[in-house]
């Protein structure tokens, strides 16, 4: 998915004990130290491939978080939730439907986040009242996309960063703008990298209006 000539370097978040809520709270606190872990490696931009931990912060908290991390790293740092926001704004989207692989409490936080960012959340398509982002199959994601209700001028947001969406996007294309978090991260940060043109098959997974 990355532009030609762009290399990807990964840094794992720490293993945090406790349930999903405890992990999400801990991840936000761990972002800055993880970024320091790249050491002297000269990076052009950094994507934090997470959405759920920021939902509790609401939109303004996410903006402030990205600003703090960017200032400390001296390169653009963007969470996956912020990348989704940029894509929605670039498409002129004001209302959305949410495909959620989260438990209900985290889905509710996601709705509050998107509403705080100025969007109208029309519909929620949930899989179960538990975290299934890492176990739901591409076929199940595609079926859920086809069942997701949308309003005219809206988009479907898939924000579970562990959810496999690429195959599902291919199967469900053409219904309405479909946006997944990590694809939007690649799109958003590639715009800031010298020579960061979108790769051809990455372009096939994105709404044409973003290209």
PDB file of C-alpha atoms in Angstrom:
ATOM      1  CA  UNK A   1       0.000   0.000   0.000  1.00  0.00           C
ATOM      2  CA  UNK A   2       2.951   2.347   0.500  1.00  0.00           C
ATOM      3  CA  UNK A   3       4.250   4.637  -2.248  1.00  0.00           C
ATOM      4  CA  UNK A   4       7.257   3.399  -4.208  1.00  0.00           C
ATOM      5  CA  UNK A   5      10.490   4.178  -2.399  1.00  0.00           C
ATOM      6  CA  UNK A   6       8.845   4.516   1.017  1.00  0.00           C
ATOM      7  CA  UNK A   7      10.019   2.131   3.737  1.00  0.00           C
ATOM      8  CA  UNK A   8       7.934   1.107   6.745  1.00  0.00           C
ATOM      9  CA  UNK A   9       9.533   0.803  10.180  1.00  0.00           C
ATOM     10  CA  UNK A  10       7.389  -0.571  13.003  1.00  0.00           C
ATOM     11  CA  UNK A  11       7.537  -0.143  16.772  1.00  0.00           C
ATOM     12  CA  UNK A  12       5.348  -2.338  18.946  1.00  0.00           C
ATOM     13  CA  UNK A  13       3.330  -0.917  21.792  1.00  0.00           C
ATOM     14  CA  UNK A  14       4.105  -2.470  25.180  1.00  0.00           C
ATOM     15  CA  UNK A  15       2.134  -5.385  26.563  1.00  0.00           C
ATOM     16  CA  UNK A  16      -0.209  -3.811  29.105  1.00  0.00           C
ATOM     17  CA  UNK A  17      -1.972  -6.037  31.646  1.00  0.00           C
ATOM     18  CA  UNK A  18      -5.685  -5.845  32.236  1.00  0.00           C
ATOM     19  CA  UNK A  19      -8.799  -5.677  30.122  1.00  0.00           C
ATOM     20  CA  UNK A  20      -9.375  -3.714  26.910  1.00  0.00           C
ATOM     21  CA  UNK A  21     -10.241  -0.545  28.810  1.00  0.00           C
ATOM     22  CA  UNK A  22      -7.008  -0.714  30.820  1.00  0.00           C
ATOM     23  CA  UNK A  23      -4.973  -1.387  27.683  1.00  0.00           C
ATOM     24  CA  UNK A  24      -6.521   1.538  25.833  1.00  0.00           C
ATOM     25  CA  UNK A  25      -5.760   3.914  28.696  1.00  0.00           C
ATOM     26  CA  UNK A  26      -2.191   2.626  28.869  1.00  0.00           C
ATOM     27  CA  UNK A  27      -1.544   2.821  25.127  1.00  0.00           C
ATOM     28  CA  UNK A  28      -2.159   6.572  24.986  1.00  0.00           C
ATOM     29  CA  UNK A  29       0.415   7.066  27.742  1.00  0.00           C
ATOM     30  CA  UNK A  30       2.889   4.806  25.890  1.00  0.00           C
ATOM     31  CA  UNK A  31       2.842   6.515  22.487  1.00  0.00           C
ATOM     32  CA  UNK A  32       5.575   9.061  23.274  1.00  0.00           C
ATOM     33  CA  UNK A  33       8.027   6.465  24.627  1.00  0.00           C
ATOM     34  CA  UNK A  34       7.385   4.176  21.663  1.00  0.00           C
ATOM     35  CA  UNK A  35       8.226   6.977  19.259  1.00  0.00           C
ATOM     36  CA  UNK A  36      11.496   7.579  21.123  1.00  0.00           C
ATOM     37  CA  UNK A  37      12.292   3.919  20.505  1.00  0.00           C
ATOM     38  CA  UNK A  38      13.084   4.654  16.861  1.00  0.00           C
ATOM     39  CA  UNK A  39      16.246   6.323  18.129  1.00  0.00           C
ATOM     40  CA  UNK A  40      18.333   8.088  15.471  1.00  0.00           C
ATOM     41  CA  UNK A  41      16.325   6.630  12.568  1.00  0.00           C
ATOM     42  CA  UNK A  42      15.319   9.595  10.413  1.00  0.00           C
ATOM     43  CA  UNK A  43      11.572   9.333   9.821  1.00  0.00           C
ATOM     44  CA  UNK A  44       9.432  11.519   7.564  1.00  0.00           C
ATOM     45  CA  UNK A  45       6.156  10.815   9.378  1.00  0.00           C
ATOM     46  CA  UNK A  46       4.708   8.522  12.032  1.00  0.00           C
ATOM     47  CA  UNK A  47       1.338   6.791  12.041  1.00  0.00           C
ATOM     48  CA  UNK A  48      -0.104   5.577  15.337  1.00  0.00           C
ATOM     49  CA  UNK A  49      -2.117   2.615  14.087  1.00  0.00           C
ATOM     50  CA  UNK A  50      -4.790   2.864  16.775  1.00  0.00           C
ATOM     51  CA  UNK A  51      -8.289   4.328  16.986  1.00  0.00           C
ATOM     52  CA  UNK A  52      -9.962   2.996  20.142  1.00  0.00           C
ATOM     53  CA  UNK A  53      -7.620   4.581  22.712  1.00  0.00           C
ATOM     54  CA  UNK A  54      -8.301   8.092  21.381  1.00  0.00           C
ATOM     55  CA  UNK A  55     -12.087   7.821  21.464  1.00  0.00           C
ATOM     56  CA  UNK A  56     -12.162   8.572  25.173  1.00  0.00           C
ATOM     57  CA  UNK A  57     -10.193  11.768  24.506  1.00  0.00           C
ATOM     58  CA  UNK A  58     -12.834  13.016  22.055  1.00  0.00           C
ATOM     59  CA  UNK A  59     -11.783  14.949  18.966  1.00  0.00           C
ATOM     60  CA  UNK A  60     -10.099  17.945  20.597  1.00  0.00           C
ATOM     61  CA  UNK A  61      -8.109  15.638  22.851  1.00  0.00           C
ATOM     62  CA  UNK A  62      -6.944  13.664  19.818  1.00  0.00           C
ATOM     63  CA  UNK A  63      -5.882  16.877  18.056  1.00  0.00           C
ATOM     64  CA  UNK A  64      -3.891  17.945  21.124  1.00  0.00           C
ATOM     65  CA  UNK A  65      -2.319  14.480  21.415  1.00  0.00           C
ATOM     66  CA  UNK A  66      -1.115  14.543  17.795  1.00  0.00           C
ATOM     67  CA  UNK A  67       0.258  18.051  18.252  1.00  0.00           C
ATOM     68  CA  UNK A  68       2.230  17.048  21.349  1.00  0.00           C
ATOM     69  CA  UNK A  69       3.634  13.938  19.691  1.00  0.00           C
ATOM     70  CA  UNK A  70       4.510  15.821  16.492  1.00  0.00           C
ATOM     71  CA  UNK A  71       6.347  18.545  18.408  1.00  0.00           C
ATOM     72  CA  UNK A  72       8.317  15.980  20.391  1.00  0.00           C
ATOM     73  CA  UNK A  73       9.181  13.858  17.329  1.00  0.00           C
ATOM     74  CA  UNK A  74       9.779  16.886  15.059  1.00  0.00           C
ATOM     75  CA  UNK A  75       7.895  15.105  12.248  1.00  0.00           C
ATOM     76  CA  UNK A  76       4.151  14.749  11.611  1.00  0.00           C
ATOM     77  CA  UNK A  77       2.585  12.187  13.971  1.00  0.00           C
ATOM     78  CA  UNK A  78      -0.979  11.161  13.274  1.00  0.00           C
ATOM     79  CA  UNK A  79      -3.310   8.695  14.949  1.00  0.00           C
ATOM     80  CA  UNK A  80      -5.468   6.466  12.740  1.00  0.00           C
ATOM     81  CA  UNK A  81      -8.561   8.212  14.092  1.00  0.00           C
ATOM     82  CA  UNK A  82      -7.184  11.582  12.975  1.00  0.00           C
ATOM     83  CA  UNK A  83      -6.363  10.146   9.538  1.00  0.00           C
ATOM     84  CA  UNK A  84      -9.986   9.019   9.208  1.00  0.00           C
ATOM     85  CA  UNK A  85     -11.084  12.530  10.115  1.00  0.00           C
ATOM     86  CA  UNK A  86      -8.881  14.068   7.418  1.00  0.00           C
ATOM     87  CA  UNK A  87     -10.242  11.659   4.810  1.00  0.00           C
ATOM     88  CA  UNK A  88     -13.854  12.381   5.772  1.00  0.00           C
ATOM     89  CA  UNK A  89     -13.242  16.135   5.571  1.00  0.00           C
ATOM     90  CA  UNK A  90     -11.463  15.808   2.221  1.00  0.00           C
ATOM     91  CA  UNK A  91     -14.521  13.972   0.869  1.00  0.00           C
ATOM     92  CA  UNK A  92     -16.903  16.589   2.253  1.00  0.00           C
ATOM     93  CA  UNK A  93     -18.651  13.966   4.403  1.00  0.00           C
ATOM     94  CA  UNK A  94     -20.833  15.236   7.254  1.00  0.00           C
ATOM     95  CA  UNK A  95     -22.641  12.048   8.277  1.00  0.00           C
ATOM     96  CA  UNK A  96     -21.442   8.512   8.690  1.00  0.00           C
ATOM     97  CA  UNK A  97     -22.340   4.956   9.531  1.00  0.00           C
ATOM     98  CA  UNK A  98     -20.013   3.070  11.850  1.00  0.00           C
ATOM     99  CA  UNK A  99     -18.955  -0.540  11.338  1.00  0.00           C
ATOM    100  CA  UNK A 100     -17.776  -1.527  14.793  1.00  0.00           C
ATOM    101  CA  UNK A 101     -15.793  -4.611  15.898  1.00  0.00           C
ATOM    102  CA  UNK A 102     -15.838  -3.292  19.475  1.00  0.00           C
ATOM    103  CA  UNK A 103     -17.804  -4.068  22.634  1.00  0.00           C
ATOM    104  CA  UNK A 104     -20.763  -1.754  23.160  1.00  0.00           C
ATOM    105  CA  UNK A 105     -19.027   0.561  25.634  1.00  0.00           C
ATOM    106  CA  UNK A 106     -16.223   1.287  23.151  1.00  0.00           C
ATOM    107  CA  UNK A 107     -18.681   1.687  20.276  1.00  0.00           C
ATOM    108  CA  UNK A 108     -20.457   4.310  22.387  1.00  0.00           C
ATOM    109  CA  UNK A 109     -17.156   6.132  22.913  1.00  0.00           C
ATOM    110  CA  UNK A 110     -16.556   6.003  19.155  1.00  0.00           C
ATOM    111  CA  UNK A 111     -19.943   7.592  18.487  1.00  0.00           C
ATOM    112  CA  UNK A 112     -19.201  10.335  21.017  1.00  0.00           C
ATOM    113  CA  UNK A 113     -15.818  10.964  19.373  1.00  0.00           C
ATOM    114  CA  UNK A 114     -17.230  11.337  15.861  1.00  0.00           C
ATOM    115  CA  UNK A 115     -20.043  13.552  17.081  1.00  0.00           C
ATOM    116  CA  UNK A 116     -17.496  15.736  18.898  1.00  0.00           C
ATOM    117  CA  UNK A 117     -15.657  16.012  15.556  1.00  0.00           C
ATOM    118  CA  UNK A 118     -18.810  17.453  13.977  1.00  0.00           C
ATOM    119  CA  UNK A 119     -20.251  14.396  12.230  1.00  0.00           C
ATOM    120  CA  UNK A 120     -23.753  12.965  12.431  1.00  0.00           C
ATOM    121  CA  UNK A 121     -23.625   9.244  13.216  1.00  0.00           C
ATOM    122  CA  UNK A 122     -26.683   7.809  11.492  1.00  0.00           C
ATOM    123  CA  UNK A 123     -26.259   4.070  11.944  1.00  0.00           C
ATOM    124  CA  UNK A 124     -24.127   1.526  13.795  1.00  0.00           C
ATOM    125  CA  UNK A 125     -23.413  -1.957  12.444  1.00  0.00           C
ATOM    126  CA  UNK A 126     -21.871  -4.002  15.255  1.00  0.00           C
ATOM    127  CA  UNK A 127     -20.665  -7.599  15.232  1.00  0.00           C
ATOM    128  CA  UNK A 128     -20.969  -8.465  18.926  1.00  0.00           C
ATOM    129  CA  UNK A 129     -20.722  -6.954  22.391  1.00  0.00           C
ATOM    130  CA  UNK A 130     -17.029  -7.848  22.572  1.00  0.00           C
ATOM    131  CA  UNK A 131     -13.790  -7.123  20.731  1.00  0.00           C
ATOM    132  CA  UNK A 132     -13.745  -9.128  17.486  1.00  0.00           C
ATOM    133  CA  UNK A 133     -11.425  -6.934  15.389  1.00  0.00           C
ATOM    134  CA  UNK A 134      -8.714  -9.604  15.344  1.00  0.00           C
ATOM    135  CA  UNK A 135     -10.967 -12.591  14.726  1.00  0.00           C
ATOM    136  CA  UNK A 136     -13.669 -11.440  12.300  1.00  0.00           C
ATOM    137  CA  UNK A 137     -12.988 -12.742   8.770  1.00  0.00           C
ATOM    138  CA  UNK A 138     -12.872 -10.637   5.591  1.00  0.00           C
ATOM    139  CA  UNK A 139     -16.014 -12.450   4.424  1.00  0.00           C
ATOM    140  CA  UNK A 140     -17.837 -11.455   7.611  1.00  0.00           C
ATOM    141  CA  UNK A 141     -16.647  -7.869   7.209  1.00  0.00           C
ATOM    142  CA  UNK A 142     -17.899  -7.818   3.601  1.00  0.00           C
ATOM    143  CA  UNK A 143     -21.314  -9.141   4.664  1.00  0.00           C
ATOM    144  CA  UNK A 144     -21.525  -6.534   7.412  1.00  0.00           C
ATOM    145  CA  UNK A 145     -20.665  -3.796   4.938  1.00  0.00           C
ATOM    146  CA  UNK A 146     -23.437  -4.918   2.626  1.00  0.00           C
ATOM    147  CA  UNK A 147     -25.878  -4.847   5.562  1.00  0.00           C
ATOM    148  CA  UNK A 148     -24.757  -1.430   6.834  1.00  0.00           C
ATOM    149  CA  UNK A 149     -27.399   1.266   6.395  1.00  0.00           C
ATOM    150  CA  UNK A 150     -26.212   4.583   5.003  1.00  0.00           C
ATOM    151  CA  UNK A 151     -27.772   7.934   4.309  1.00  0.00           C
ATOM    152  CA  UNK A 152     -27.347   9.984   1.136  1.00  0.00           C
ATOM    153  CA  UNK A 153     -24.025  11.783   1.183  1.00  0.00           C
ATOM    154  CA  UNK A 154     -22.695   9.619   4.000  1.00  0.00           C
ATOM    155  CA  UNK A 155     -19.749   7.258   4.355  1.00  0.00           C
ATOM    156  CA  UNK A 156     -19.015   4.024   6.209  1.00  0.00           C
ATOM    157  CA  UNK A 157     -16.181   4.195   8.738  1.00  0.00           C
ATOM    158  CA  UNK A 158     -14.412   0.975   9.755  1.00  0.00           C
ATOM    159  CA  UNK A 159     -12.270   1.990  12.704  1.00  0.00           C
ATOM    160  CA  UNK A 160     -11.085  -1.303  14.207  1.00  0.00           C
ATOM    161  CA  UNK A 161      -7.375  -1.216  13.347  1.00  0.00           C
ATOM    162  CA  UNK A 162      -6.989  -4.984  13.723  1.00  0.00           C
ATOM    163  CA  UNK A 163      -9.898  -5.749  11.400  1.00  0.00           C
ATOM    164  CA  UNK A 164      -9.005  -7.147   7.968  1.00  0.00           C
ATOM    165  CA  UNK A 165     -10.740  -4.833   5.538  1.00  0.00           C
ATOM    166  CA  UNK A 166      -8.835  -4.914   2.242  1.00  0.00           C
ATOM    167  CA  UNK A 167     -10.612  -7.938   0.754  1.00  0.00           C
ATOM    168  CA  UNK A 168     -13.949  -6.695   2.095  1.00  0.00           C
ATOM    169  CA  UNK A 169     -13.435  -3.287   0.480  1.00  0.00           C
ATOM    170  CA  UNK A 170     -12.916  -4.982  -2.863  1.00  0.00           C
ATOM    171  CA  UNK A 171     -16.121  -7.018  -2.489  1.00  0.00           C
ATOM    172  CA  UNK A 172     -18.296  -4.125  -1.286  1.00  0.00           C
ATOM    173  CA  UNK A 173     -16.939  -1.310  -3.444  1.00  0.00           C
ATOM    174  CA  UNK A 174     -19.356   1.046  -5.122  1.00  0.00           C
ATOM    175  CA  UNK A 175     -21.991   1.141  -2.355  1.00  0.00           C
ATOM    176  CA  UNK A 176     -20.845   4.380  -0.717  1.00  0.00           C
ATOM    177  CA  UNK A 177     -17.474   5.803   0.364  1.00  0.00           C
ATOM    178  CA  UNK A 178     -15.830   3.130   2.530  1.00  0.00           C
ATOM    179  CA  UNK A 179     -12.984   4.185   4.801  1.00  0.00           C
ATOM    180  CA  UNK A 180     -10.787   2.024   7.001  1.00  0.00           C
ATOM    181  CA  UNK A 181      -8.360   3.439   9.513  1.00  0.00           C
ATOM    182  CA  UNK A 182      -4.982   2.149   8.379  1.00  0.00           C
ATOM    183  CA  UNK A 183      -5.648   2.781   4.687  1.00  0.00           C
ATOM    184  CA  UNK A 184      -6.505   6.361   5.603  1.00  0.00           C
ATOM    185  CA  UNK A 185      -3.270   6.607   7.591  1.00  0.00           C
ATOM    186  CA  UNK A 186      -1.244   5.662   4.514  1.00  0.00           C
ATOM    187  CA  UNK A 187      -3.198   8.154   2.395  1.00  0.00           C
ATOM    188  CA  UNK A 188      -2.964  10.982   4.920  1.00  0.00           C
ATOM    189  CA  UNK A 189       0.743  10.697   5.686  1.00  0.00           C
ATOM    190  CA  UNK A 190       1.763   9.987   2.085  1.00  0.00           C
ATOM    191  CA  UNK A 191       0.567  13.490   1.245  1.00  0.00           C
ATOM    192  CA  UNK A 192       3.295  14.897   3.516  1.00  0.00           C
ATOM    193  CA  UNK A 193       6.183  12.729   2.321  1.00  0.00           C
ATOM    194  CA  UNK A 194       8.323  13.978  -0.584  1.00  0.00           C
ATOM    195  CA  UNK A 195       7.417  11.847  -3.585  1.00  0.00           C
ATOM    196  CA  UNK A 196       4.712  10.116  -1.560  1.00  0.00           C
ATOM    197  CA  UNK A 197       2.408   9.252  -4.432  1.00  0.00           C
ATOM    198  CA  UNK A 198      -0.328   6.726  -3.749  1.00  0.00           C
ATOM    199  CA  UNK A 199       0.538   3.213  -4.951  1.00  0.00           C
ATOM    200  CA  UNK A 200      -1.738   1.988  -7.813  1.00  0.00           C
ATOM    201  CA  UNK A 201      -3.419  -0.838  -5.941  1.00  0.00           C
ATOM    202  CA  UNK A 202      -3.734   1.317  -2.837  1.00  0.00           C
ATOM    203  CA  UNK A 203      -5.628   3.746  -5.045  1.00  0.00           C
ATOM    204  CA  UNK A 204      -8.032   0.946  -5.949  1.00  0.00           C
ATOM    205  CA  UNK A 205      -9.067   0.672  -2.282  1.00  0.00           C
ATOM    206  CA  UNK A 206      -9.702   4.382  -1.756  1.00  0.00           C
ATOM    207  CA  UNK A 207     -12.579   6.599  -2.919  1.00  0.00           C
ATOM    208  CA  UNK A 208     -11.456   8.236  -6.150  1.00  0.00           C
ATOM    209  CA  UNK A 209     -12.121  11.699  -4.728  1.00  0.00           C
ATOM    210  CA  UNK A 210      -9.146  11.241  -2.366  1.00  0.00           C
ATOM    211  CA  UNK A 211      -6.678  10.699  -5.217  1.00  0.00           C
TER     212      UNK A 211
END
